[in-house]
Each structure stands twice: as C-alpha cells, then as structure tokens.
Amino acid sequence: VRLPADEIIDMVFLHGCKMPTIAVLLMDSSYCVHLRSFEIYIQDQDILPGLLDRDNLDANGMSLLIPMEQPFGGVIVIADQAITCFGPQDSCVSETIAEPSYIRAIGQVDDDGSRYLLGDDNGKLSMLSLDLDPNLRVIHGVRLDAFGETSTACAISYLDKGFVFIGSETGNSQL
C-alpha cells in the first residue's frame, strides 16, 4: 500500500475509529503541509481517505502528531510556534508558543489525554494542558506552561505519582 505523499513528516494511528486509521502530516512537491487521515482496509490491501482533511497548514516547523484519546478523537499537531488540536467534527483549537522551539519528545501524563509533557531541543520541559469537556466531546482550549529544564529529551515517560523518566541521547537520562 502506498500513501499519496511526497514527504511524510509524521504519522500516528488514531484512537476509536471503526477501521484502523492513520493521521499523516505530509508535505507535497510545492512544500505545502497537509494533514490527512486514511482508513486501512487490510483484507483489500488498500487505503481510503478518512474524515480528517486539512490543506495548506502553516508549514513553519510542523513536526509531530499526537493522537487524542477517546471520547474526543482527532489529533494534536505540534509545530515550532503553535500547538493545534484538530477534532473529528471539523473543530480546531490552537495556542501560539511564546518562545518557539523544536519539540523532540512527548509523554502522556493522564489516561484521558488531558495533559502531556513536552521536551524541546534546548532541554526545556513544558506541560501541555487541554481544557476538555467529555460530556460534549469538545476541546475548549490549549495551554502550554513551562515546567523546568532537563537533559535534551528524546523520550518522556510519565511513571506515576509525579515521577517522570527523561531519556536523552545527548546527556544523562533522568528520573
């Protein structure tokens, strides 16, 4: 199966879909960035376009996707200067990053997907918080708060009770 893309920036499986579904952040030959989803039909060895379809996103540093947990679904797009949540009902919530940085690692904190730890290329650790309304399946807002500094993270894993493992390729890993 071949994806219709010149360059894939990132790709994740989405939660709660009837068919296995991937979200793909891709760049075309004109250097325009698009967000697409594709349903995977294993029996037919085929893919078909899914519901998530956004054209000509701001290409400035788009780098990572985070699949959103149920009951929300959708995907979070991490860029150097903004964080944007794209919901399945064509909703969109965005937050500008005050100090642009390249996010290298992400670790989910809560089971409901309302908080994530983000590590950038300068060793800054931030908390991404989503203001969620599970009854309405709506995201009201996105907030990014500075949390501290660590070795430059390549992996973040929230363990429990406030303990976090920071894996680093360029310095000491930390707990």
GROMACS .gro file of N, CA and C in nm:
model
  525
    1VAL      N    1   0.085  -0.118   0.000
    1VAL     CA    2   0.000   0.000   0.000
    1VAL      C    3   0.089   0.123   0.000
    2ARG      N    4   0.060   0.216  -0.086
    2ARG     CA    5   0.141   0.338  -0.099
    2ARG      C    6   0.055   0.459  -0.061
    3LEU      N    7   0.113   0.546   0.024
    3LEU     CA    8   0.044   0.669   0.061
    3LEU      C    9   0.068   0.775  -0.045
    4PRO      N   10  -0.034   0.855  -0.076
    4PRO     CA   11  -0.018   0.961  -0.176
    4PRO      C   12   0.051   1.083  -0.115
    5ALA      N   13   0.183   1.074  -0.097
    5ALA     CA   14   0.258   1.183  -0.033
    5ALA      C   15   0.399   1.187  -0.088
    6ASP      N   16   0.451   1.309  -0.106
    6ASP     CA   17   0.590   1.325  -0.147
    6ASP      C   18   0.684   1.306  -0.029
    7GLU      N   19   0.647   1.364   0.087
    7GLU     CA   20   0.729   1.354   0.207
    7GLU      C   21   0.638   1.342   0.329
    8ILE      N   22   0.657   1.237   0.406
    8ILE     CA   23   0.581   1.219   0.530
    8ILE      C   24   0.661   1.279   0.644
    9ILE      N   25   0.599   1.374   0.715
    9ILE     CA   26   0.663   1.439   0.829
    9ILE      C   27   0.642   1.356   0.955
   10ASP      N   28   0.518   1.312   0.979
   10ASP     CA   29   0.487   1.226   1.093
   10ASP      C   30   0.358   1.150   1.063
   11MET      N   31   0.339   1.038   1.136
   11MET     CA   32   0.223   0.954   1.113
   11MET      C   33   0.190   0.883   1.244
   12VAL      N   34   0.059   0.878   1.280
   12VAL     CA   35   0.013   0.809   1.401
   12VAL      C   36  -0.118   0.737   1.372
   13PHE      N   37  -0.144   0.632   1.450
   13PHE     CA   38  -0.275   0.568   1.446
   13PHE      C   39  -0.370   0.648   1.533
   14LEU      N   40  -0.495   0.664   1.487
   14LEU     CA   41  -0.596   0.737   1.562
   14LEU      C   42  -0.676   0.642   1.651
   15HIS      N   43  -0.721   0.694   1.765
   15HIS     CA   44  -0.798   0.615   1.861
   15HIS      C   45  -0.947   0.615   1.826
   16GLY      N   46  -1.014   0.504   1.854
   16GLY     CA   47  -1.159   0.497   1.848
   16GLY      C   48  -1.222   0.495   1.710
   17CYS      N   49  -1.149   0.461   1.609
   17CYS     CA   50  -1.204   0.454   1.474
   17CYS      C   51  -1.255   0.313   1.447
   18LYS      N   52  -1.357   0.302   1.363
   18LYS     CA   53  -1.414   0.170   1.329
   18LYS      C   54  -1.313   0.084   1.254
   19MET      N   55  -1.241   0.146   1.163
   19MET     CA   56  -1.136   0.078   1.086
   19MET      C   57  -1.002   0.130   1.136
   20PRO      N   58  -0.893   0.052   1.124
   20PRO     CA   59  -0.761   0.108   1.157
   20PRO      C   60  -0.739   0.234   1.072
   21THR      N   61  -0.709   0.345   1.139
   21THR     CA   62  -0.698   0.474   1.071
   21THR      C   63  -0.571   0.544   1.113
   22ILE      N   64  -0.499   0.600   1.016
   22ILE     CA   65  -0.378   0.676   1.045
   22ILE      C   66  -0.400   0.823   1.010
   23ALA      N   67  -0.337   0.910   1.089
   23ALA     CA   68  -0.330   1.051   1.055
   23ALA      C   69  -0.188   1.075   1.004
   24VAL      N   70  -0.177   1.149   0.895
   24VAL     CA   71  -0.048   1.171   0.832
   24VAL      C   72  -0.027   1.320   0.812
   25LEU      N   73   0.086   1.370   0.861
   25LEU     CA   74   0.128   1.506   0.835
   25LEU      C   75   0.227   1.495   0.719
   26LEU      N   76   0.192   1.557   0.605
   26LEU     CA   77   0.274   1.537   0.486
   26LEU      C   78   0.302   1.669   0.414
   27MET      N   79   0.407   1.666   0.334
   27MET     CA   80   0.445   1.782   0.254
   27MET      C   81   0.441   1.741   0.107
   28ASP      N   82   0.380   1.827   0.025
   28ASP     CA   83   0.373   1.794  -0.118
   28ASP      C   84   0.491   1.855  -0.192
   29SER      N   85   0.493   1.839  -0.323
   29SER     CA   86   0.606   1.887  -0.404
   29SER      C   87   0.616   2.039  -0.408
   30SER      N   88   0.509   2.110  -0.371
   30SER     CA   89   0.511   2.256  -0.364
   30SER      C   90   0.547   2.306  -0.224
   31TYR      N   91   0.591   2.214  -0.137
   31TYR     CA   92   0.630   2.243   0.002
   31TYR      C   93   0.513   2.292   0.087
   32CYS      N   94   0.391   2.254   0.051
   32CYS     CA   95   0.273   2.283   0.132
   32CYS      C   96   0.250   2.164   0.226
   33VAL      N   97   0.214   2.194   0.351
   33VAL     CA   98   0.191   2.090   0.451
   33VAL      C   99   0.042   2.063   0.463
   34HIS      N  100   0.007   1.934   0.466
   34HIS     CA  101  -0.132   1.893   0.476
   34HIS      C  102  -0.146   1.789   0.586
   35LEU      N  103  -0.264   1.784   0.647
   35LEU     CA  104  -0.297   1.681   0.745
   35LEU      C  105  -0.407   1.595   0.684
   36ARG      N  106  -0.381   1.466   0.672
   36ARG     CA  107  -0.477   1.374   0.612
   36ARG      C  108  -0.494   1.253   0.703
   37SER      N  109  -0.611   1.190   0.690
   37SER     CA  110  -0.629   1.060   0.754
   37SER      C  111  -0.666   0.959   0.647
   38PHE      N  112  -0.629   0.834   0.676
   38PHE     CA  113  -0.657   0.725   0.582
   38PHE      C  114  -0.705   0.604   0.660
   39GLU      N  115  -0.814   0.544   0.613
   39GLU     CA  116  -0.862   0.419   0.669
   39GLU      C  117  -0.789   0.306   0.599
   40ILE      N  118  -0.746   0.208   0.677
   40ILE     CA  119  -0.670   0.095   0.622
   40ILE      C  120  -0.762  -0.026   0.611
   41TYR      N  121  -0.774  -0.078   0.491
   41TYR     CA  122  -0.854  -0.197   0.464
   41TYR      C  123  -0.757  -0.313   0.440
   42ILE      N  124  -0.734  -0.390   0.545
   42ILE     CA  125  -0.633  -0.494   0.542
   42ILE      C  126  -0.668  -0.604   0.442
   43GLN      N  127  -0.794  -0.648   0.442
   43GLN     CA  128  -0.836  -0.756   0.352
   43GLN      C  129  -0.812  -0.719   0.205
   44ASP      N  130  -0.841  -0.592   0.170
   44ASP     CA  131  -0.826  -0.547   0.032
   44ASP      C  132  -0.686  -0.493   0.002
   45GLN      N  133  -0.604  -0.483   0.106
   45GLN     CA  134  -0.471  -0.423   0.094
   45GLN      C  135  -0.481  -0.286   0.027
   46ASP      N  136  -0.567  -0.202   0.086
   46ASP     CA  137  -0.595  -0.071   0.028
   46ASP      C  138  -0.614   0.032   0.139
   47ILE      N  139  -0.602   0.158   0.103
   47ILE     CA  140  -0.634   0.267   0.194
   47ILE      C  141  -0.732   0.361   0.125
   48LEU      N  142  -0.819   0.421   0.205
   48LEU     CA  143  -0.913   0.520   0.153
   48LEU      C  144  -0.907   0.644   0.240
   49PRO      N  145  -0.933   0.763   0.184
   49PRO     CA  146  -0.928   0.885   0.264
   49PRO      C  147  -1.026   0.878   0.382
   50GLY      N  148  -0.980   0.931   0.497
   50GLY     CA  149  -1.064   0.936   0.616
   50GLY      C  150  -1.128   1.073   0.630
   51LEU      N  151  -1.184   1.099   0.749
   51LEU     CA  152  -1.257   1.224   0.772
   51LEU      C  153  -1.167   1.344   0.795
   52LEU      N  154  -1.047   1.322   0.845
   52LEU     CA  155  -0.956   1.433   0.877
   52LEU      C  156  -0.884   1.477   0.751
   53ASP      N  157  -0.909   1.602   0.710
   53ASP     CA  158  -0.853   1.651   0.584
   53ASP      C  159  -0.833   1.802   0.594
   54ARG      N  160  -0.710   1.844   0.618
   54ARG     CA  161  -0.677   1.987   0.629
   54ARG      C  162  -0.566   2.020   0.532
   55ASP      N  163  -0.590   2.121   0.447
   55ASP     CA  164  -0.493   2.162   0.346
   55ASP      C  165  -0.417   2.285   0.390
   56ASN      N  166  -0.296   2.297   0.336
   56ASN     CA  167  -0.214   2.418   0.347
   56ASN      C  168  -0.202   2.470   0.490
   57LEU      N  169  -0.157   2.382   0.580
   57LEU     CA  170  -0.129   2.424   0.717
   57LEU      C  171  -0.004   2.511   0.716
   58ASP      N  172   0.011   2.593   0.817
   58ASP     CA  173   0.131   2.675   0.829
   58ASP      C  174   0.250   2.581   0.840
   59ALA      N  175   0.336   2.582   0.742
   59ALA     CA  176   0.446   2.485   0.733
   59ALA      C  177   0.561   2.516   0.828
   60ASN      N  178   0.552   2.620   0.906
   60ASN     CA  179   0.663   2.664   0.990
   60ASN      C  180   0.689   2.565   1.104
   61GLY      N  181   0.774   2.468   1.080
   61GLY     CA  182   0.819   2.378   1.184
   61GLY      C  183   0.722   2.270   1.226
   62MET      N  184   0.625   2.236   1.143
   62MET     CA  185   0.535   2.125   1.176
   62MET      C  186   0.619   2.000   1.192
   63SER      N  187   0.604   1.931   1.306
   63SER     CA  188   0.694   1.819   1.325
   63SER      C  189   0.633   1.694   1.387
   64LEU      N  190   0.535   1.707   1.477
   64LEU     CA  191   0.486   1.590   1.549
   64LEU      C  192   0.334   1.585   1.555
   65LEU      N  193   0.282   1.463   1.560
   65LEU     CA  194   0.139   1.440   1.580
   65LEU      C  195   0.119   1.361   1.709
   66ILE      N  196   0.012   1.393   1.781
   66ILE     CA  197  -0.029   1.317   1.899
   66ILE      C  198  -0.173   1.275   1.877
   67PRO      N  199  -0.201   1.144   1.877
   67PRO     CA  200  -0.341   1.103   1.864
   67PRO      C  201  -0.416   1.133   1.994
   68MET      N  202  -0.537   1.188   1.984
   68MET     CA  203  -0.616   1.221   2.102
   68MET      C  204  -0.699   1.102   2.145
   69GLU      N  205  -0.706   1.086   2.277
   69GLU     CA  206  -0.781   0.974   2.336
   69GLU      C  207  -0.930   0.992   2.314
   70GLN      N  208  -1.004   0.883   2.330
   70GLN     CA  209  -1.150   0.888   2.327
   70GLN      C  210  -1.200   0.949   2.457
   71PRO      N  211  -1.309   1.019   2.464
   71PRO     CA  212  -1.413   1.026   2.362
   71PRO      C  213  -1.391   1.136   2.258
   72PHE      N  214  -1.276   1.202   2.258
   72PHE     CA  215  -1.255   1.316   2.169
   72PHE      C  216  -1.211   1.276   2.030
   73GLY      N  217  -1.111   1.194   2.021
   73GLY     CA  218  -1.057   1.158   1.891
   73GLY      C  219  -0.985   1.277   1.829
   74GLY      N  220  -0.943   1.263   1.707
   74GLY     CA  221  -0.870   1.370   1.641
   74GLY      C  222  -0.722   1.362   1.670
   75VAL      N  223  -0.653   1.472   1.645
   75VAL     CA  224  -0.507   1.472   1.657
   75VAL      C  225  -0.457   1.610   1.699
   76ILE      N  226  -0.347   1.611   1.773
   76ILE     CA  227  -0.279   1.735   1.811
   76ILE      C  228  -0.157   1.748   1.720
   77VAL      N  229  -0.141   1.866   1.659
   77VAL     CA  230  -0.026   1.893   1.573
   77VAL      C  231   0.068   1.987   1.647
   78ILE      N  232   0.193   1.943   1.664
   78ILE     CA  233   0.295   2.022   1.732
   78ILE      C  234   0.384   2.087   1.626
   79ALA      N  235   0.399   2.219   1.635
   79ALA     CA  236   0.488   2.293   1.545
   79ALA      C  237   0.582   2.377   1.630
   80ASP      N  238   0.680   2.440   1.567
   80ASP     CA  239   0.775   2.524   1.640
   80ASP      C  240   0.709   2.642   1.709
   81GLN      N  241   0.602   2.695   1.650
   81GLN     CA  242   0.544   2.818   1.701
   81GLN      C  243   0.399   2.805   1.745
   82ALA      N  244   0.339   2.685   1.732
   82ALA     CA  245   0.198   2.669   1.770
   82ALA      C  246   0.166   2.523   1.797
   83ILE      N  247   0.061   2.504   1.877
   83ILE     CA  248   0.005   2.371   1.902
   83ILE      C  249  -0.142   2.379   1.863
   84THR      N  250  -0.185   2.287   1.777
   84THR     CA  251  -0.322   2.291   1.727
   84THR      C  252  -0.387   2.155   1.744
   85CYS      N  253  -0.511   2.155   1.796
   85CYS     CA  254  -0.591   2.033   1.810
   85CYS      C  255  -0.696   2.031   1.700
   86PHE      N  256  -0.697   1.925   1.623
   86PHE     CA  257  -0.797   1.907   1.519
   86PHE      C  258  -0.889   1.794   1.562
   87GLY      N  259  -1.015   1.828   1.588
   87GLY     CA  260  -1.113   1.730   1.630
   87GLY      C  261  -1.180   1.663   1.514
   88PRO      N  262  -1.251   1.553   1.541
   88PRO     CA  263  -1.316   1.479   1.433
   88PRO      C  264  -1.435   1.552   1.372
   89GLN      N  265  -1.497   1.644   1.447
   89GLN     CA  266  -1.612   1.717   1.394
   89GLN      C  267  -1.569   1.850   1.329
   90ASP      N  268  -1.451   1.851   1.268
   90ASP     CA  269  -1.400   1.969   1.199
   90ASP      C  270  -1.373   2.086   1.294
   91SER      N  271  -1.354   2.055   1.423
   91SER     CA  272  -1.320   2.161   1.519
   91SER      C  273  -1.170   2.182   1.522
   92CYS      N  274  -1.130   2.301   1.565
   92CYS     CA  275  -0.989   2.336   1.567
   92CYS      C  276  -0.964   2.434   1.680
   93VAL      N  277  -0.867   2.404   1.768
   93VAL     CA  278  -0.827   2.492   1.877
   93VAL      C  279  -0.676   2.504   1.871
   94SER      N  280  -0.624   2.628   1.884
   94SER     CA  281  -0.480   2.649   1.869
   94SER      C  282  -0.425   2.740   1.977
   95GLU      N  283  -0.296   2.720   2.009
   95GLU     CA  284  -0.225   2.804   2.106
   95GLU      C  285  -0.088   2.837   2.047
   96THR      N  286  -0.054   2.965   2.047
   96THR     CA  287   0.077   3.008   1.999
   96THR      C  288   0.181   2.983   2.108
   97ILE      N  289   0.298   2.936   2.070
   97ILE     CA  290   0.407   2.914   2.164
   97ILE      C  291   0.486   3.043   2.177
   98ALA      N  292   0.499   3.094   2.301
   98ALA     CA  293   0.564   3.223   2.326
   98ALA      C  294   0.710   3.223   2.278
   99GLU      N  295   0.784   3.120   2.314
   99GLU     CA  296   0.923   3.107   2.271
   99GLU      C  297   0.932   2.987   2.178
  100PRO      N  298   0.937   3.011   2.046
  100PRO     CA  299   0.940   2.900   1.952
  100PRO      C  300   1.054   2.803   1.982
  101SER      N  301   1.024   2.675   1.973
  101SER     CA  302   1.124   2.572   1.996
  101SER      C  303   1.085   2.446   1.920
  102TYR      N  304   1.181   2.358   1.905
  102TYR     CA  305   1.158   2.232   1.835
  102TYR      C  306   1.130   2.124   1.939
  103ILE      N  307   1.006   2.076   1.945
  103ILE     CA  308   0.967   1.973   2.040
  103ILE      C  309   1.019   1.839   1.989
  104ARG      N  310   1.097   1.771   2.074
  104ARG     CA  311   1.159   1.644   2.035
  104ARG      C  312   1.094   1.522   2.099
  105ALA      N  313   1.031   1.541   2.216
  105ALA     CA  314   0.976   1.426   2.288
  105ALA      C  315   0.845   1.462   2.354
  106ILE      N  316   0.755   1.364   2.362
  106ILE     CA  317   0.623   1.383   2.419
  106ILE      C  318   0.592   1.264   2.509
  107GLY      N  319   0.535   1.294   2.627
  107GLY     CA  320   0.492   1.188   2.717
  107GLY      C  321   0.354   1.219   2.771
  108GLN      N  322   0.261   1.127   2.756
  108GLN     CA  323   0.125   1.147   2.807
  108GLN      C  324   0.125   1.130   2.958
  109VAL      N  325   0.058   1.223   3.030
  109VAL     CA  326   0.054   1.219   3.176
  109VAL      C  327  -0.074   1.153   3.225
  110ASP      N  328  -0.188   1.197   3.177
  110ASP     CA  329  -0.317   1.146   3.223
  110ASP      C  330  -0.376   1.047   3.124
  111ASP      N  331  -0.450   0.949   3.177
  111ASP     CA  332  -0.512   0.848   3.091
  111ASP      C  333  -0.613   0.907   2.994
  112ASP      N  334  -0.677   1.018   3.034
  112ASP     CA  335  -0.779   1.078   2.947
  112ASP      C  336  -0.719   1.167   2.838
  113GLY      N  337  -0.587   1.182   2.836
  113GLY     CA  338  -0.522   1.261   2.733
  113GLY      C  339  -0.535   1.410   2.752
  114SER      N  340  -0.555   1.455   2.876
  114SER     CA  341  -0.572   1.598   2.900
  114SER      C  342  -0.440   1.670   2.928
  115ARG      N  343  -0.333   1.595   2.961
  115ARG     CA  344  -0.203   1.659   2.987
  115ARG      C  345  -0.090   1.576   2.926
  116TYR      N  346   0.007   1.650   2.870
  116TYR     CA  347   0.124   1.589   2.809
  116TYR      C  348   0.248   1.668   2.852
  117LEU      N  349   0.358   1.599   2.874
  117LEU     CA  350   0.487   1.665   2.894
  117LEU      C  351   0.558   1.673   2.759
  118LEU      N  352   0.613   1.791   2.729
  118LEU     CA  353   0.684   1.813   2.604
  118LEU      C  354   0.828   1.853   2.635
  119GLY      N  355   0.922   1.793   2.567
  119GLY     CA  356   1.062   1.829   2.582
  119GLY      C  357   1.116   1.885   2.453
  120ASP      N  358   1.184   2.002   2.462
  120ASP     CA  359   1.235   2.062   2.338
  120ASP      C  360   1.385   2.040   2.321
  121ASP      N  361   1.439   2.093   2.213
  121ASP     CA  362   1.580   2.071   2.178
  121ASP      C  363   1.677   2.147   2.267
  122ASN      N  364   1.627   2.235   2.354
  122ASN     CA  365   1.713   2.309   2.447
  122ASN      C  366   1.704   2.255   2.590
  123GLY      N  367   1.633   2.144   2.609
  123GLY     CA  368   1.619   2.086   2.741
  123GLY      C  369   1.505   2.143   2.824
  124LYS      N  370   1.421   2.227   2.763
  124LYS     CA  371   1.307   2.282   2.836
  124LYS      C  372   1.195   2.178   2.841
  125LEU      N  373   1.135   2.165   2.958
  125LEU     CA  374   1.024   2.074   2.978
  125LEU      C  375   0.899   2.158   3.000
  126SER      N  376   0.793   2.129   2.925
  126SER     CA  377   0.668   2.205   2.934
  126SER      C  378   0.552   2.110   2.954
  127MET      N  379   0.444   2.163   3.013
  127MET     CA  380   0.321   2.086   3.030
  127MET      C  381   0.216   2.140   2.935
  128LEU      N  382   0.166   2.053   2.847
  128LEU     CA  383   0.058   2.086   2.757
  128LEU      C  384  -0.072   2.040   2.824
  129SER      N  385  -0.163   2.134   2.849
  129SER     CA  386  -0.291   2.101   2.913
  129SER      C  387  -0.404   2.133   2.817
  130LEU      N  388  -0.496   2.039   2.804
  130LEU     CA  389  -0.613   2.058   2.720
  130LEU      C  390  -0.734   2.076   2.810
  131ASP      N  391  -0.812   2.180   2.783
  131ASP     CA  392  -0.936   2.205   2.857
  131ASP      C  393  -1.046   2.127   2.785
  132LEU      N  394  -1.081   2.010   2.842
  132LEU     CA  395  -1.172   1.917   2.776
  132LEU      C  396  -1.309   1.914   2.843
  133ASP      N  397  -1.412   1.896   2.763
  133ASP     CA  398  -1.546   1.872   2.815
  133ASP      C  399  -1.591   1.736   2.761
  134PRO      N  400  -1.575   1.629   2.843
  134PRO     CA  401  -1.605   1.495   2.792
  134PRO      C  402  -1.753   1.473   2.762
  135ASN      N  403  -1.842   1.548   2.828
  135ASN     CA  404  -1.985   1.531   2.801
  135ASN      C  405  -2.022   1.578   2.661
  136LEU      N  406  -1.963   1.690   2.619
  136LEU     CA  407  -1.992   1.745   2.487
  136LEU      C  408  -1.892   1.702   2.381
  137ARG      N  409  -1.786   1.630   2.423
  137ARG     CA  410  -1.677   1.590   2.334
  137ARG      C  411  -1.618   1.712   2.263
  138VAL      N  412  -1.589   1.817   2.345
  138VAL     CA  413  -1.538   1.943   2.292
  138VAL      C  414  -1.409   1.980   2.363
  139ILE      N  415  -1.317   2.039   2.289
  139ILE     CA  416  -1.195   2.094   2.346
  139ILE      C  417  -1.213   2.245   2.351
  140HIS      N  418  -1.211   2.301   2.472
  140HIS     CA  419  -1.233   2.445   2.487
  140HIS      C  420  -1.105   2.525   2.470
  141GLY      N  421  -0.991   2.466   2.503
  141GLY     CA  422  -0.868   2.543   2.494
  141GLY      C  423  -0.744   2.458   2.511
  142VAL      N  424  -0.630   2.521   2.481
  142VAL     CA  425  -0.499   2.458   2.490
  142VAL      C  426  -0.409   2.553   2.567
  143ARG      N  427  -0.331   2.500   2.662
  143ARG     CA  428  -0.240   2.585   2.738
  143ARG      C  429  -0.104   2.514   2.748
  144LEU      N  430   0.003   2.591   2.734
  144LEU     CA  431   0.139   2.539   2.746
  144LEU      C  432   0.209   2.616   2.856
  145ASP      N  433   0.254   2.544   2.960
  145ASP     CA  434   0.322   2.606   3.073
  145ASP      C  435   0.463   2.551   3.086
  146ALA      N  436   0.560   2.642   3.112
  146ALA     CA  437   0.697   2.599   3.138
  146ALA      C  438   0.697   2.516   3.266
  147PHE      N  439   0.776   2.408   3.265
  147PHE     CA  440   0.774   2.313   3.376
  147PHE      C  441   0.911   2.297   3.440
  148GLY      N  442   1.018   2.320   3.364
  148GLY     CA  443   1.153   2.304   3.418
  148GLY      C  444   1.251   2.277   3.306
  149GLU      N  445   1.371   2.236   3.346
  149GLU     CA  446   1.476   2.203   3.249
  149GLU      C  447   1.535   2.068   3.281
  150THR      N  448   1.573   1.996   3.175
  150THR     CA  449   1.631   1.863   3.187
  150THR      C  450   1.740   1.849   3.082
  151SER      N  451   1.796   1.730   3.072
  151SER     CA  452   1.878   1.699   2.956
  151SER      C  453   1.785   1.703   2.835
  152THR      N  454   1.841   1.726   2.718
  152THR     CA  455   1.758   1.728   2.598
  152THR      C  456   1.692   1.591   2.581
  153ALA      N  457   1.560   1.590   2.586
  153ALA     CA  458   1.485   1.465   2.587
  153ALA      C  459   1.465   1.408   2.447
  154CYS      N  460   1.481   1.277   2.435
  154CYS     CA  461   1.440   1.207   2.313
  154CYS      C  462   1.324   1.114   2.346
  155ALA      N  463   1.297   1.093   2.476
  155ALA     CA  464   1.184   1.011   2.521
  155ALA      C  465   1.138   1.062   2.657
  156ILE      N  466   1.007   1.068   2.677
  156ILE     CA  467   0.949   1.107   2.805
  156ILE      C  468   0.844   1.003   2.842
  157SER      N  469   0.855   0.951   2.964
  157SER     CA  470   0.757   0.854   3.010
  157SER      C  471   0.714   0.890   3.152
  158TYR      N  472   0.585   0.924   3.166
  158TYR     CA  473   0.531   0.952   3.299
  158TYR      C  474   0.510   0.817   3.367
  159LEU      N  475   0.572   0.799   3.484
  159LEU     CA  476   0.564   0.671   3.554
  159LEU      C  477   0.443   0.667   3.647
  160ASP      N  478   0.440   0.750   3.751
  160ASP     CA  479   0.328   0.756   3.844
  160ASP      C  480   0.366   0.846   3.960
  161LYS      N  481   0.268   0.904   4.025
  161LYS     CA  482   0.287   0.984   4.146
  161LYS      C  483   0.393   1.094   4.129
  162GLY      N  484   0.393   1.158   4.012
  162GLY     CA  485   0.485   1.268   3.989
  162GLY      C  486   0.622   1.228   3.940
  163PHE      N  487   0.648   1.100   3.918
  163PHE     CA  488   0.778   1.056   3.867
  163PHE      C  489   0.775   1.046   3.716
  164VAL      N  490   0.879   1.101   3.654
  164VAL     CA  491   0.891   1.105   3.509
  164VAL      C  492   1.029   1.057   3.471
  165PHE      N  493   1.037   0.973   3.369
  165PHE     CA  494   1.166   0.933   3.315
  165PHE      C  495   1.193   1.015   3.190
  166ILE      N  496   1.309   1.079   3.185
  166ILE     CA  497   1.353   1.155   3.068
  166ILE      C  498   1.470   1.080   3.006
  167GLY      N  499   1.449   1.027   2.886
  167GLY     CA  500   1.557   0.962   2.813
  167GLY      C  501   1.627   1.063   2.725
  168SER      N  502   1.760   1.060   2.725
  168SER     CA  503   1.837   1.158   2.648
  168SER      C  504   1.948   1.090   2.571
  169GLU      N  505   1.972   1.137   2.448
  169GLU     CA  506   2.083   1.090   2.366
  169GLU      C  507   2.206   1.179   2.384
  170THR      N  508   2.185   1.301   2.431
  170THR     CA  509   2.295   1.398   2.436
  170THR      C  510   2.344   1.428   2.578
  171GLY      N  511   2.278   1.374   2.678
  171GLY     CA  512   2.317   1.397   2.817
  171GLY      C  513   2.272   1.280   2.900
  172ASN      N  514   2.277   1.296   3.032
  172ASN     CA  515   2.233   1.190   3.122
  172ASN      C  516   2.081   1.179   3.121
  173SER      N  517   2.030   1.056   3.113
  173SER     CA  518   1.887   1.033   3.131
  173SER      C  519   1.854   1.064   3.277
  174GLN      N  520   1.729   1.105   3.303
  174GLN     CA  521   1.694   1.148   3.438
  174GLN      C  522   1.562   1.088   3.481
  175LEU      N  523   1.546   1.076   3.615
  175LEU     CA  524   1.422   1.031   3.675
  175LEU      C  525   1.370   1.143   3.763
   0.00000   0.00000   0.00000
